[in-house]
């Protein structure tokens, strides 16, 4: 239903949990102001006198009767900076002298590149509005989609760009959305890294000019993650206003945070405009990814708690547990089921997987209480190392003479389900697939094909490649009882040519590759609804809210050093829920840092997320196996709290901190789990008292140790008020290097 300047009132029923106030989205026809309310947040924008869509307010929820007059464009600042540039437009076209980041830039067939978008009409949409803009002269239409979550107040914004003219138009730059904040002093938080060193939290004062965080790699990338948080003033965990956002796109992306000459801040994000060019023929449309944005009053911790809940309830897929599949009981209606505790063979056997070797590991794994056995790289084609085999997805006859069935049957007989590693988008030049279809890879004819890890990237944008990948995966899942795929992606793009298309259209690859990836994942899930999938890209190279719509978990990093993991996991949770954060316990000394740590320290570090074991358990002593078995059993009991609860970062592990600690509280406040880690005790300093958070002050909570001890004389039972005000004290002897303790508090 399209409307032009009439009044509508959209009343939506808030969900049963959480926020009591109903969500009211409203268009004030007289003032031409759109208002979205959800949770503790209001978002307002309106049509100004020139016809531009202008942001009016984004922040804490306003009174139901509060009204805004019609939007007034920002003033011109001398003749050098027009009002068009200074006005915080919701979606600015590049034209009319716009000097800051445009949301949309197009090039017309006749050479015209001026685009000025004015309000046209709006329609009601689920939880929000679709607002249509149009160029002042040419038939380029942009529909802005807005939806607000009634509980968290998180907005989902995206745009559909449509060419209703008769001639082709090239889209050179297309954002999903632009967010605006008024002039002020802000701290920008963003996540960067590299292979084996992902999820570094950067915190810096926003200054004049632009900070660009991006990937030009064809996929999300380890080097930066499409998430940001802007805090008013200094960065603080528990206090202060925070505006945050995350882009749902697993291809090349860009987020630009700029402070303009009047000190206002704008965040524009979407497809990376670098090497971009999407030709829209007459009647064609381009859909952008979704840019999610939220607001929290209570600091960075508050922001990540909102984002975690939103991911659990609105982003992640739900997979029904099979009868007998563990741990089925803890799945709630609103959240995906906690991850099975896995065993993964990679660090134990690398490419050297065999039927007998994997069966032996499976027996050991089952005895520890593992739920899922995952065989990693090495089982297919002529795969002996990373030089050959990718692309040839048949079972290697030498290693598995009877196919996968005997191993899978054995794993099932041991009470676990079975998972398998695949890397579907890649090919080794030494493979039957490449010999048969050398043109299937991304390449420019006549130019070298740059290999990384001896492999090339298949052009998934091509329909025949998409069908091949879907076909072999479907066959694998149909012929074998596989519960889980670890979907890997071990290099970035080079030479991104697509020579089947006319030269002007080849850059479509940046959009179609990722869309086909999503389409394959969606189709596989449809055909095999009980299969779960992990997104891995040499660790955390493909983690974003786009892929998380199709996968159940991710591999945050190939770095499994338990001490490094504390910081990696801390950074990860600013943007993503611990539910999806797989964390394996591996061998000591660790292969990367040569650090020696105790098994219980390693397990407690991994227990902060979704626990797995990736060590060579064939070599474990009976004592080590007993420790692992005990802690895996303890983890199963509190897992739902750890991975789906409200996370409080009590002491940060960043910047060489001597100590670190986290607490997670179940949403109904019935349980809390606390982790405490010592890096290296210095000068005999004891562990700080942990003042807990988020408990019910009036309820009584019983304290029990999962590992370690509380200080002698600590109460066994005390009120939430006691634990929050007096705090939890560690035993005197909790000192040393790489020490860990964990506690649970259960409401009586
Ligand atoms: C990537 C993954 C690892 C492992 C190897 C296998 O590096 O991140 O976990 O699966 O590939 O080749």
Short mmCIF file of N, CA and C in Angstrom, two decimals, residues 7 16 59 62 68-69 147 197 221 255 257 303 403-404 418 469 515 539 545 552 602 616 649 683 722:
data_model
loop_
_atom_site.label_atom_id
_atom_site.label_comp_id
_atom_site.label_asym_id
_atom_site.label_seq_id
_atom_site.Cartn_x
_atom_site.Cartn_y
_atom_site.Cartn_z
N UNK A 7 -1.76 10.18 7.24
CA UNK A 7 -1.29 9.75 8.55
C UNK A 7 -1.58 8.29 8.76
N UNK A 16 6.52 -11.33 24.10
CA UNK A 16 6.15 -11.63 25.47
C UNK A 16 7.27 -11.30 26.46
N UNK A 59 18.37 8.02 19.42
CA UNK A 59 18.86 7.94 20.79
C UNK A 59 17.81 7.33 21.71
N UNK A 62 11.93 8.69 23.32
CA UNK A 62 11.28 9.95 23.63
C UNK A 62 9.86 9.68 24.16
N UNK A 68 8.20 16.42 16.68
CA UNK A 68 9.21 17.22 15.98
C UNK A 68 8.50 18.03 14.91
N UNK A 69 8.89 19.29 14.73
CA UNK A 69 8.38 20.04 13.58
C UNK A 69 9.06 19.54 12.30
N UNK A 147 13.22 -1.20 9.58
CA UNK A 147 12.46 -2.04 10.51
C UNK A 147 13.12 -1.92 11.88
N UNK A 197 45.36 -13.52 14.52
CA UNK A 197 45.39 -12.38 15.44
C UNK A 197 44.17 -11.49 15.20
N UNK A 221 36.90 -10.72 5.64
CA UNK A 221 38.31 -10.43 5.97
C UNK A 221 38.64 -10.52 7.44
N UNK A 255 32.86 0.70 5.62
CA UNK A 255 32.15 1.59 6.56
C UNK A 255 33.04 2.82 6.72
N UNK A 257 33.49 6.36 8.69
CA UNK A 257 33.06 7.17 9.84
C UNK A 257 33.71 8.53 9.64
N UNK A 303 25.76 -2.21 24.89
CA UNK A 303 25.60 -2.31 23.43
C UNK A 303 25.77 -3.75 22.99
N UNK A 403 34.60 -45.94 1.98
CA UNK A 403 33.81 -44.70 2.06
C UNK A 403 33.77 -44.18 3.49
N UNK A 404 32.90 -43.21 3.73
CA UNK A 404 32.84 -42.60 5.07
C UNK A 404 31.94 -43.39 6.02
N UNK A 418 28.12 -36.65 13.53
CA UNK A 418 29.32 -36.57 12.70
C UNK A 418 29.34 -35.29 11.88
N UNK A 469 28.76 -26.54 -7.06
CA UNK A 469 29.01 -26.52 -5.61
C UNK A 469 27.77 -27.03 -4.85
N UNK A 515 25.95 -13.36 -3.18
CA UNK A 515 24.54 -13.77 -3.24
C UNK A 515 24.42 -15.27 -3.50
N UNK A 539 40.20 -19.34 10.19
CA UNK A 539 39.88 -18.62 11.42
C UNK A 539 38.74 -17.65 11.14
N UNK A 545 27.09 -10.32 10.00
CA UNK A 545 25.65 -10.60 10.19
C UNK A 545 24.98 -11.08 8.91
N UNK A 552 25.39 -21.66 11.86
CA UNK A 552 25.07 -21.79 13.28
C UNK A 552 26.20 -21.35 14.19
N UNK A 602 43.48 -24.16 29.89
CA UNK A 602 43.06 -24.21 28.49
C UNK A 602 41.55 -24.44 28.38
N UNK A 616 45.42 -33.53 20.43
CA UNK A 616 45.65 -34.94 20.11
C UNK A 616 45.35 -35.77 21.35
N UNK A 649 31.78 -7.66 31.11
CA UNK A 649 33.25 -7.77 31.09
C UNK A 649 33.76 -7.12 32.36
N UNK A 683 54.52 -9.09 42.19
CA UNK A 683 54.66 -8.49 43.52
C UNK A 683 53.65 -9.06 44.50
N UNK A 722 24.56 -8.92 48.01
CA UNK A 722 25.89 -9.22 48.57
C UNK A 722 26.92 -9.41 47.44
#
